[in-house]
mmCIF file of C-alpha atoms in Angstrom:
data_model
loop_
_atom_site.group_PDB
_atom_site.id
_atom_site.type_symbol
_atom_site.label_atom_id
_atom_site.label_comp_id
_atom_site.label_asym_id
_atom_site.label_seq_id
_atom_site.Cartn_x
_atom_site.Cartn_y
_atom_site.Cartn_z
ATOM 1 C CA MET A 599 26.011 -36.483 -92.479
ATOM 2 C CA ARG A 600 29.364 -36.114 -90.385
ATOM 3 C CA ASN A 601 30.898 -39.586 -90.457
ATOM 4 C CA GLN A 602 30.502 -41.348 -87.385
ATOM 5 C CA GLN A 603 33.255 -43.331 -86.967
ATOM 6 C CA HIS A 604 35.707 -40.160 -87.101
ATOM 7 C CA ALA A 605 33.404 -38.120 -85.031
ATOM 8 C CA ALA A 606 34.108 -40.872 -82.539
ATOM 9 C CA VAL A 607 37.317 -40.195 -81.867
ATOM 10 C CA ILE A 608 36.717 -36.680 -81.972
ATOM 11 C CA LEU A 609 34.030 -37.734 -79.297
ATOM 12 C CA VAL A 610 36.703 -38.982 -76.830
ATOM 13 C CA PHE A 611 38.024 -34.885 -77.165
ATOM 14 C CA LEU A 612 35.050 -32.887 -76.007
ATOM 15 C CA ALA A 613 23.687 -51.922 -87.127
ATOM 16 C CA ILE A 614 22.029 -54.377 -88.652
ATOM 17 C CA PRO A 615 21.273 -57.216 -85.824
ATOM 18 C CA LEU A 616 19.475 -60.590 -86.268
ATOM 19 C CA CYS A 617 16.584 -60.980 -84.136
ATOM 20 C CA GLY A 618 16.947 -63.056 -80.738
ATOM 21 C CA SER A 619 15.750 -66.034 -81.750
ATOM 22 C CA GLN A 620 17.905 -66.414 -85.289
ATOM 23 C CA ALA A 621 21.036 -65.037 -83.291
ATOM 24 C CA GLU A 622 21.374 -67.780 -81.004
ATOM 25 C CA ASP A 623 20.145 -70.297 -83.605
ATOM 26 C CA ILE A 624 23.647 -69.051 -85.088
ATOM 27 C CA THR A 625 25.594 -69.348 -81.515
ATOM 28 C CA GLN A 626 24.039 -72.738 -81.134
ATOM 29 C CA LYS A 627 25.727 -74.229 -84.472
ATOM 30 C CA LEU A 628 29.170 -72.710 -83.794
ATOM 31 C CA PRO A 629 31.632 -75.214 -81.892
ATOM 32 C CA MET A 630 32.576 -74.219 -77.854
ATOM 33 C CA PRO A 631 35.359 -74.935 -77.302
ATOM 34 C CA GLN A 632 36.641 -76.433 -74.381
ATOM 35 C CA ASP A 633 40.455 -75.094 -73.415
ATOM 36 C CA GLN A 634 42.177 -72.940 -75.140
ATOM 37 C CA THR A 635 44.073 -76.228 -77.382
ATOM 38 C CA ALA A 636 40.592 -76.935 -78.731
ATOM 39 C CA TRP A 637 40.134 -72.370 -79.403
ATOM 40 C CA SER A 638 43.415 -72.865 -81.741
ATOM 41 C CA LEU A 639 42.273 -75.912 -83.865
ATOM 42 C CA ILE A 640 39.088 -74.031 -84.250
ATOM 43 C CA ARG A 641 40.694 -70.656 -85.317
ATOM 44 C CA ASP A 642 43.726 -72.531 -87.221
ATOM 45 C CA SER A 643 40.470 -73.918 -89.443
ATOM 46 C CA TRP A 644 38.241 -71.215 -89.735
ATOM 47 C CA MET A 645 41.871 -69.323 -91.115
ATOM 48 C CA ASP A 646 42.818 -71.954 -93.601
ATOM 49 C CA GLU A 647 39.531 -71.460 -95.168
ATOM 50 C CA LEU A 648 40.152 -67.357 -95.238
ATOM 51 C CA THR A 649 43.296 -67.943 -97.016
ATOM 52 C CA SER A 650 42.924 -70.631 -98.848
ATOM 53 C CA GLU A 651 39.109 -69.777 -100.598
ATOM 54 C CA GLN A 652 38.294 -66.673 -99.247
ATOM 55 C CA PHE A 653 41.038 -65.002 -99.793
ATOM 56 C CA GLY A 654 42.763 -66.749 -102.067
ATOM 57 C CA SER A 655 43.026 -64.809 -105.138
ATOM 58 C CA TRP A 656 45.548 -62.556 -102.944
ATOM 59 C CA PRO A 657 49.516 -62.332 -104.777
ATOM 60 C CA LYS A 658 50.892 -64.849 -103.672
ATOM 61 C CA LYS A 659 54.582 -63.014 -104.719
ATOM 62 C CA SER A 660 56.030 -60.079 -102.019
ATOM 63 C CA ILE A 661 54.799 -56.674 -102.932
ATOM 64 C CA SER A 662 57.800 -53.830 -104.348
ATOM 65 C CA GLU A 663 57.659 -51.904 -100.694
ATOM 66 C CA GLN A 664 58.212 -48.148 -102.273
ATOM 67 C CA THR A 665 56.249 -45.548 -101.901
ATOM 68 C CA LYS A 666 56.074 -41.751 -103.406
ATOM 69 C CA THR A 667 55.414 -39.015 -101.019
ATOM 70 C CA LEU A 668 52.534 -36.852 -103.303
ATOM 71 C CA PHE A 669 52.501 -34.234 -101.334
ATOM 72 C CA ALA A 670 52.956 -33.004 -97.260
ATOM 73 C CA ALA A 671 51.140 -29.660 -96.680
ATOM 74 C CA LYS A 672 50.523 -27.566 -93.647
ATOM 75 C CA HIS A 673 47.022 -25.033 -92.735
ATOM 76 C CA GLU A 674 47.957 -23.370 -89.137
ATOM 77 C CA GLU A 675 48.825 -26.327 -86.962
ATOM 78 C CA VAL A 676 47.219 -28.636 -89.309
ATOM 79 C CA SER A 677 49.791 -31.149 -90.594
ATOM 80 C CA LEU A 678 48.876 -33.736 -94.232
ATOM 81 C CA LYS A 679 49.942 -35.986 -96.554
ATOM 82 C CA ALA A 680 49.630 -38.339 -99.454
ATOM 83 C CA ILE A 681 51.987 -41.921 -99.852
ATOM 84 C CA GLU A 682 51.198 -43.845 -102.797
ATOM 85 C CA PHE A 683 51.665 -47.487 -102.188
ATOM 86 C CA GLN A 684 51.629 -50.232 -105.169
ATOM 87 C CA VAL A 685 48.541 -52.440 -104.008
ATOM 88 C CA ARG A 686 48.884 -54.953 -107.000
ATOM 89 C CA GLN A 687 51.964 -55.104 -109.669
ATOM 90 C CA GLY A 688 50.601 -52.274 -111.717
ATOM 91 C CA SER A 689 48.030 -50.803 -109.174
ATOM 92 C CA THR A 690 48.741 -47.866 -106.922
ATOM 93 C CA ALA A 691 46.820 -46.622 -104.152
ATOM 94 C CA ARG A 692 46.701 -43.283 -101.401
ATOM 95 C CA LEU A 693 47.198 -43.406 -97.559
ATOM 96 C CA TYR A 694 46.298 -39.934 -96.385
ATOM 97 C CA ILE A 695 47.695 -39.074 -92.231
ATOM 98 C CA ALA A 696 46.815 -35.580 -90.516
ATOM 99 C CA GLY A 697 48.364 -34.622 -87.490
ATOM 100 C CA ARG A 698 49.401 -31.697 -85.425
ATOM 101 C CA ASP A 699 52.178 -30.623 -87.364
ATOM 102 C CA ALA A 700 56.041 -30.400 -85.968
ATOM 103 C CA LEU A 701 54.931 -33.047 -83.622
ATOM 104 C CA GLU A 702 57.170 -36.099 -84.321
ATOM 105 C CA GLU A 703 55.864 -38.796 -81.926
ATOM 106 C CA PHE A 704 52.357 -39.609 -81.927
ATOM 107 C CA ASP A 705 50.942 -41.158 -78.797
ATOM 108 C CA LEU A 706 47.712 -43.320 -81.408
ATOM 109 C CA VAL A 707 46.716 -43.371 -84.671
ATOM 110 C CA VAL A 708 43.727 -44.059 -86.263
ATOM 111 C CA LEU A 709 42.916 -45.538 -89.943
ATOM 112 C CA ASN A 710 40.066 -45.143 -91.313
ATOM 113 C CA PRO A 711 39.055 -47.264 -94.122
ATOM 114 C CA VAL A 712 36.652 -45.037 -96.210
ATOM 115 C CA ASP A 713 34.101 -45.489 -98.754
ATOM 116 C CA GLN A 714 32.642 -43.102 -101.815
ATOM 117 C CA ASN A 715 30.776 -41.279 -98.818
ATOM 118 C CA GLY A 716 33.299 -41.105 -96.466
ATOM 119 C CA TRP A 717 35.891 -39.744 -98.984
ATOM 120 C CA GLU A 718 33.344 -37.020 -98.989
ATOM 121 C CA GLU A 719 33.355 -36.520 -96.083
ATOM 122 C CA PHE A 720 37.341 -36.335 -95.434
ATOM 123 C CA VAL A 721 37.476 -34.085 -98.716
ATOM 124 C CA SER A 722 34.998 -31.733 -96.799
ATOM 125 C CA THR A 723 37.308 -31.624 -93.754
ATOM 126 C CA TYR A 724 40.579 -31.304 -95.037
ATOM 127 C CA ARG A 725 40.068 -29.183 -97.631
ATOM 128 C CA VAL A 726 39.284 -25.714 -95.454
ATOM 129 C CA GLY A 727 43.130 -25.626 -95.482
ATOM 130 C CA PHE A 728 44.104 -28.517 -98.291
ATOM 131 C CA GLU A 729 41.991 -27.864 -101.308
ATOM 132 C CA GLU A 730 44.702 -27.575 -103.822
ATOM 133 C CA GLN A 731 46.017 -30.516 -102.998
ATOM 134 C CA LEU A 732 42.525 -32.174 -102.616
ATOM 135 C CA VAL A 733 39.839 -30.304 -104.364
ATOM 136 C CA MET A 734 40.482 -31.557 -108.802
ATOM 137 C CA GLY A 735 36.575 -31.189 -110.170
ATOM 138 C CA LYS A 736 33.352 -31.028 -108.470
ATOM 139 C CA ALA A 737 33.608 -31.594 -104.395
ATOM 140 C CA PRO A 738 31.310 -31.353 -101.216
ATOM 141 C CA ALA A 739 32.131 -27.981 -100.113
ATOM 142 C CA ALA A 740 34.223 -27.309 -96.901
ATOM 143 C CA ASP A 741 33.031 -27.598 -93.711
ATOM 144 C CA MET A 742 34.824 -25.393 -91.231
ATOM 145 C CA LYS A 743 32.958 -26.759 -87.897
ATOM 146 C CA SER A 744 34.432 -30.056 -88.579
ATOM 147 C CA PHE A 745 38.366 -29.069 -89.414
ATOM 148 C CA ASP A 746 38.264 -26.836 -86.122
ATOM 149 C CA GLN A 747 37.266 -29.722 -84.108
ATOM 150 C CA THR A 748 40.081 -31.931 -85.209
ATOM 151 C CA ALA A 749 42.496 -28.890 -85.376
ATOM 152 C CA ARG A 750 41.095 -28.492 -81.860
ATOM 153 C CA MET A 751 41.547 -32.593 -81.286
ATOM 154 C CA PHE A 752 45.395 -32.797 -82.129
ATOM 155 C CA ARG A 753 46.369 -29.369 -80.175
ATOM 156 C CA SER A 754 45.191 -31.467 -77.546
ATOM 157 C CA PHE A 755 45.953 -34.761 -77.624
ATOM 158 C CA LYS A 756 49.722 -36.653 -79.272
ATOM 159 C CA TRP A 757 46.736 -38.340 -81.883
ATOM 160 C CA ALA A 758 47.164 -39.032 -85.940
ATOM 161 C CA MET A 759 44.377 -39.920 -88.062
ATOM 162 C CA ALA A 760 44.803 -41.770 -91.598
ATOM 163 C CA TYR A 761 42.474 -42.551 -94.294
ATOM 164 C CA LEU A 762 42.059 -45.046 -97.089
ATOM 165 C CA ARG A 763 40.082 -44.851 -100.013
ATOM 166 C CA LEU A 764 38.531 -48.363 -100.839
ATOM 167 C CA PRO A 765 37.603 -49.144 -103.715
ATOM 168 C CA THR A 766 34.143 -49.096 -105.447
ATOM 169 C CA ASN A 767 34.594 -50.494 -108.826
ATOM 170 C CA VAL A 768 35.071 -54.319 -107.854
ATOM 171 C CA ASP A 769 32.246 -57.246 -108.469
ATOM 172 C CA ASP A 770 30.830 -57.945 -105.316
ATOM 173 C CA LYS A 771 31.892 -61.487 -105.241
ATOM 174 C CA ASP A 772 34.994 -60.159 -105.021
ATOM 175 C CA ALA A 773 34.348 -56.757 -103.170
ATOM 176 C CA CYS A 774 35.871 -57.944 -99.518
ATOM 177 C CA SER A 775 39.043 -59.430 -100.190
ATOM 178 C CA LYS A 776 40.498 -57.078 -102.812
ATOM 179 C CA ARG A 777 39.210 -53.886 -100.237
ATOM 180 C CA THR A 778 40.570 -56.206 -97.292
ATOM 181 C CA TYR A 779 43.979 -56.383 -99.287
ATOM 182 C CA GLU A 780 44.530 -52.912 -100.272
ATOM 183 C CA LEU A 781 43.762 -52.100 -96.255
ATOM 184 C CA ARG A 782 46.268 -54.718 -95.299
ATOM 185 C CA ARG A 783 48.956 -52.527 -97.748
ATOM 186 C CA ALA A 784 47.495 -49.430 -96.346
ATOM 187 C CA ILE A 785 48.005 -50.815 -92.660
ATOM 188 C CA GLN A 786 51.964 -51.930 -93.805
ATOM 189 C CA THR A 787 52.699 -48.589 -95.441
ATOM 190 C CA LEU A 788 51.156 -46.477 -92.391
ATOM 191 C CA ARG A 789 53.708 -48.381 -90.053
ATOM 192 C CA SER A 790 57.229 -47.724 -92.651
ATOM 193 C CA ALA A 791 57.158 -44.867 -95.398
ATOM 194 C CA GLY A 792 53.962 -43.360 -92.506
ATOM 195 C CA GLY A 793 55.995 -43.391 -89.695
ATOM 196 C CA MET A 794 54.311 -44.883 -87.316
ATOM 197 C CA LYS A 795 55.871 -48.473 -86.644
ATOM 198 C CA ASP A 796 55.817 -48.237 -82.899
ATOM 199 C CA VAL A 797 52.534 -46.113 -82.532
ATOM 200 C CA SER A 798 49.343 -47.525 -80.773
ATOM 201 C CA LEU A 799 47.028 -48.482 -84.252
ATOM 202 C CA TRP A 800 43.347 -48.117 -84.188
ATOM 203 C CA LEU A 801 41.316 -49.209 -87.002
ATOM 204 C CA GLN A 802 37.999 -47.718 -87.711
ATOM 205 C CA GLY A 803 35.097 -48.627 -90.217
ATOM 206 C CA THR A 804 31.241 -49.134 -90.923
ATOM 207 C CA GLU A 805 28.742 -51.535 -91.918
ATOM 208 C CA ASP A 806 30.574 -53.250 -95.574
ATOM 209 C CA THR A 807 34.380 -51.204 -94.282
ATOM 210 C CA SER A 808 33.778 -52.602 -91.352
ATOM 211 C CA THR A 809 33.660 -55.930 -92.495
ATOM 212 C CA VAL A 810 37.709 -55.028 -94.184
ATOM 213 C CA VAL A 811 38.282 -53.292 -91.139
ATOM 214 C CA LEU A 812 37.538 -57.483 -89.308
ATOM 215 C CA CYS A 813 39.285 -58.971 -91.938
ATOM 216 C CA ALA A 814 42.744 -57.099 -92.192
ATOM 217 C CA SER A 815 43.018 -57.194 -88.276
ATOM 218 C CA LEU A 816 43.302 -61.087 -88.413
ATOM 219 C CA PHE A 817 46.221 -60.725 -90.827
ATOM 220 C CA GLU A 818 48.277 -57.869 -89.575
ATOM 221 C CA PRO A 819 49.147 -57.241 -86.393
ATOM 222 C CA ARG A 820 49.531 -55.755 -83.656
ATOM 223 C CA ILE A 821 46.336 -53.931 -83.697
ATOM 224 C CA THR A 822 44.864 -52.121 -80.844
ATOM 225 C CA ARG A 823 41.654 -51.783 -81.426
ATOM 226 C CA LEU A 824 38.494 -52.304 -83.791
ATOM 227 C CA ASP A 825 36.080 -49.568 -84.640
ATOM 228 C CA LEU A 826 32.776 -51.107 -85.504
ATOM 229 C CA TYR A 827 29.992 -49.591 -86.482
ATOM 230 C CA LYS A 828 27.021 -51.664 -86.928
ATOM 231 C CA LEU A 829 28.508 -54.282 -88.196
ATOM 232 C CA PRO A 830 26.287 -56.451 -90.336
ATOM 233 C CA LEU A 831 25.833 -59.507 -88.228
ATOM 234 C CA ASP A 832 23.918 -61.825 -91.370
ATOM 235 C CA GLY A 833 26.925 -61.736 -94.703
ATOM 236 C CA SER A 834 24.126 -58.725 -95.951
ATOM 237 C CA THR A 835 26.205 -56.191 -97.468
ATOM 238 C CA LYS A 836 28.908 -56.530 -100.058
ATOM 239 C CA ALA A 837 31.608 -56.691 -97.880
ATOM 240 C CA SER A 838 30.148 -59.686 -95.728
ATOM 241 C CA GLN A 839 29.552 -61.670 -98.244
ATOM 242 C CA VAL A 840 33.218 -63.867 -97.298
ATOM 243 C CA ILE A 841 30.602 -65.520 -94.815
ATOM 244 C CA ARG A 842 28.516 -66.693 -97.441
ATOM 245 C CA GLY A 843 28.527 -70.627 -98.769
ATOM 246 C CA SER A 844 31.239 -71.693 -96.672
ATOM 247 C CA SER A 845 31.352 -72.465 -92.383
ATOM 248 C CA LEU A 846 32.590 -69.315 -91.229
ATOM 249 C CA SER A 847 30.466 -66.876 -89.801
ATOM 250 C CA MET A 848 30.933 -62.943 -88.520
ATOM 251 C CA GLN A 849 30.180 -64.284 -85.137
ATOM 252 C CA GLY A 850 33.439 -66.400 -85.570
ATOM 253 C CA LEU A 851 35.773 -63.949 -87.538
ATOM 254 C CA VAL A 852 35.193 -61.601 -84.328
ATOM 255 C CA ALA A 853 36.046 -63.702 -81.681
ATOM 256 C CA MET A 854 38.807 -64.139 -83.672
ATOM 257 C CA ALA A 855 39.352 -60.641 -83.061
ATOM 258 C CA VAL A 856 38.854 -60.875 -79.252
ATOM 259 C CA GLN A 857 41.891 -62.558 -78.627
ATOM 260 C CA ARG A 858 44.138 -59.928 -80.609
ATOM 261 C CA CYS A 859 42.896 -56.945 -79.783
ATOM 262 C CA ASN A 860 40.360 -55.129 -78.062
ATOM 263 C CA VAL A 861 37.384 -54.775 -79.913
ATOM 264 C CA ILE A 862 33.807 -52.726 -79.765
ATOM 265 C CA ILE A 863 31.173 -53.105 -82.107
ATOM 266 C CA TYR A 864 28.821 -50.196 -82.331
ATOM 267 C CA GLN A 865 24.844 -50.948 -82.466
ATOM 268 C CA ASP A 866 21.561 -49.655 -81.507
ATOM 269 C CA ASP A 867 20.597 -52.839 -78.956
ATOM 270 C CA LYS A 868 23.053 -55.365 -78.057
ATOM 271 C CA LEU A 869 22.126 -58.934 -79.612
ATOM 272 C CA GLY A 870 23.626 -60.928 -82.209
ATOM 273 C CA TRP A 871 26.591 -61.083 -80.566
ATOM 274 C CA ASP A 872 26.555 -64.176 -78.141
ATOM 275 C CA TYR A 873 29.497 -66.778 -79.304
ATOM 276 C CA PRO A 874 32.701 -64.277 -78.841
ATOM 277 C CA GLN A 875 31.857 -62.816 -75.552
ATOM 278 C CA SER A 876 31.240 -66.597 -74.129
ATOM 279 C CA VAL A 877 34.658 -67.295 -75.557
ATOM 280 C CA ALA A 878 36.003 -65.005 -74.313
ATOM 281 C CA LYS A 879 35.015 -65.592 -70.826
ATOM 282 C CA LYS A 880 35.164 -69.424 -70.904
ATOM 283 C CA LEU A 881 39.225 -68.984 -72.545
ATOM 284 C CA ASN A 882 39.651 -65.762 -69.864
ATOM 285 C CA TRP A 883 41.691 -63.757 -72.807
ATOM 286 C CA GLY A 884 40.976 -60.797 -69.365
ATOM 287 C CA LYS A 885 38.756 -58.745 -72.688
ATOM 288 C CA GLU A 886 35.674 -59.281 -73.874
ATOM 289 C CA LEU A 887 33.783 -58.043 -76.793
ATOM 290 C CA GLN A 888 32.144 -54.254 -75.579
ATOM 291 C CA ILE A 889 28.839 -52.962 -77.350
ATOM 292 C CA ARG A 890 27.948 -50.194 -76.986
ATOM 293 C CA ASP A 891 24.822 -47.557 -78.900
ATOM 294 C CA VAL A 892 25.899 -46.230 -81.704
ATOM 295 C CA PRO A 893 27.085 -42.613 -81.119
ATOM 296 C CA LYS A 894 24.277 -40.016 -81.633
ATOM 297 C CA PHE A 895 25.828 -36.640 -83.017
ATOM 298 C CA ASN A 896 24.399 -33.264 -83.801
ATOM 299 C CA GLU A 897 23.403 -33.529 -87.547
#
């Protein structure tokens, strides 16, 4: 199956919602600010809780900014490079950046944190031209169609795609915290060693990874847009358990994100997100949360 968020960007070129009554109950319990000052107090309270309780295990000391380029290769007109960066003391991760070969300036970079399924789809697409760099042992079959679509997108637009493979061997209670911090470090690396300091940045995620994307966007500046596929409203996935046992809610987290950047949620209906839409409208932020149908792609 094609990766939905990756395919959605290409589509420019070419949910798990609660039922209505449950969503309304959540909305009624959330504080509705009467002005920007009241909203700032609400937002700061939620951010304090995220920082001190949900993400309290994040490193307190600065992390080394030293990086290592593991490879930089090209196939036809597509380039791919991998940058290793430090997440914690003694722990590293890899950021992969793909784009049009020889293009020095980009208009947009889309960062995709991927789980195991997303990683296999990434390898399937890019092994067409980069098998030596990506394939070690058993790997999914090459997807020539996906690679050709990606290459055509790179030729048509000054866009880059970046990928981060999120850790899978983490406890449920630590899943969102560890993955969110790793995504933050990837964003920082993309802007420094990746050469994307002043490039418009989109983040994309699906289900579990959409929660990680949402949380990371609350801490990193200058995010242009979030594309969240089937964002779990009720905290039913590993990563979204960040809202359990606290005063936090997915609606509240989304409201905070909408104030900072453009947010699009893709799900099979329009239910569940009245609160962030109402806050944005009441406080005249000039932008609203968009709810769109999940794109349908030919398998």
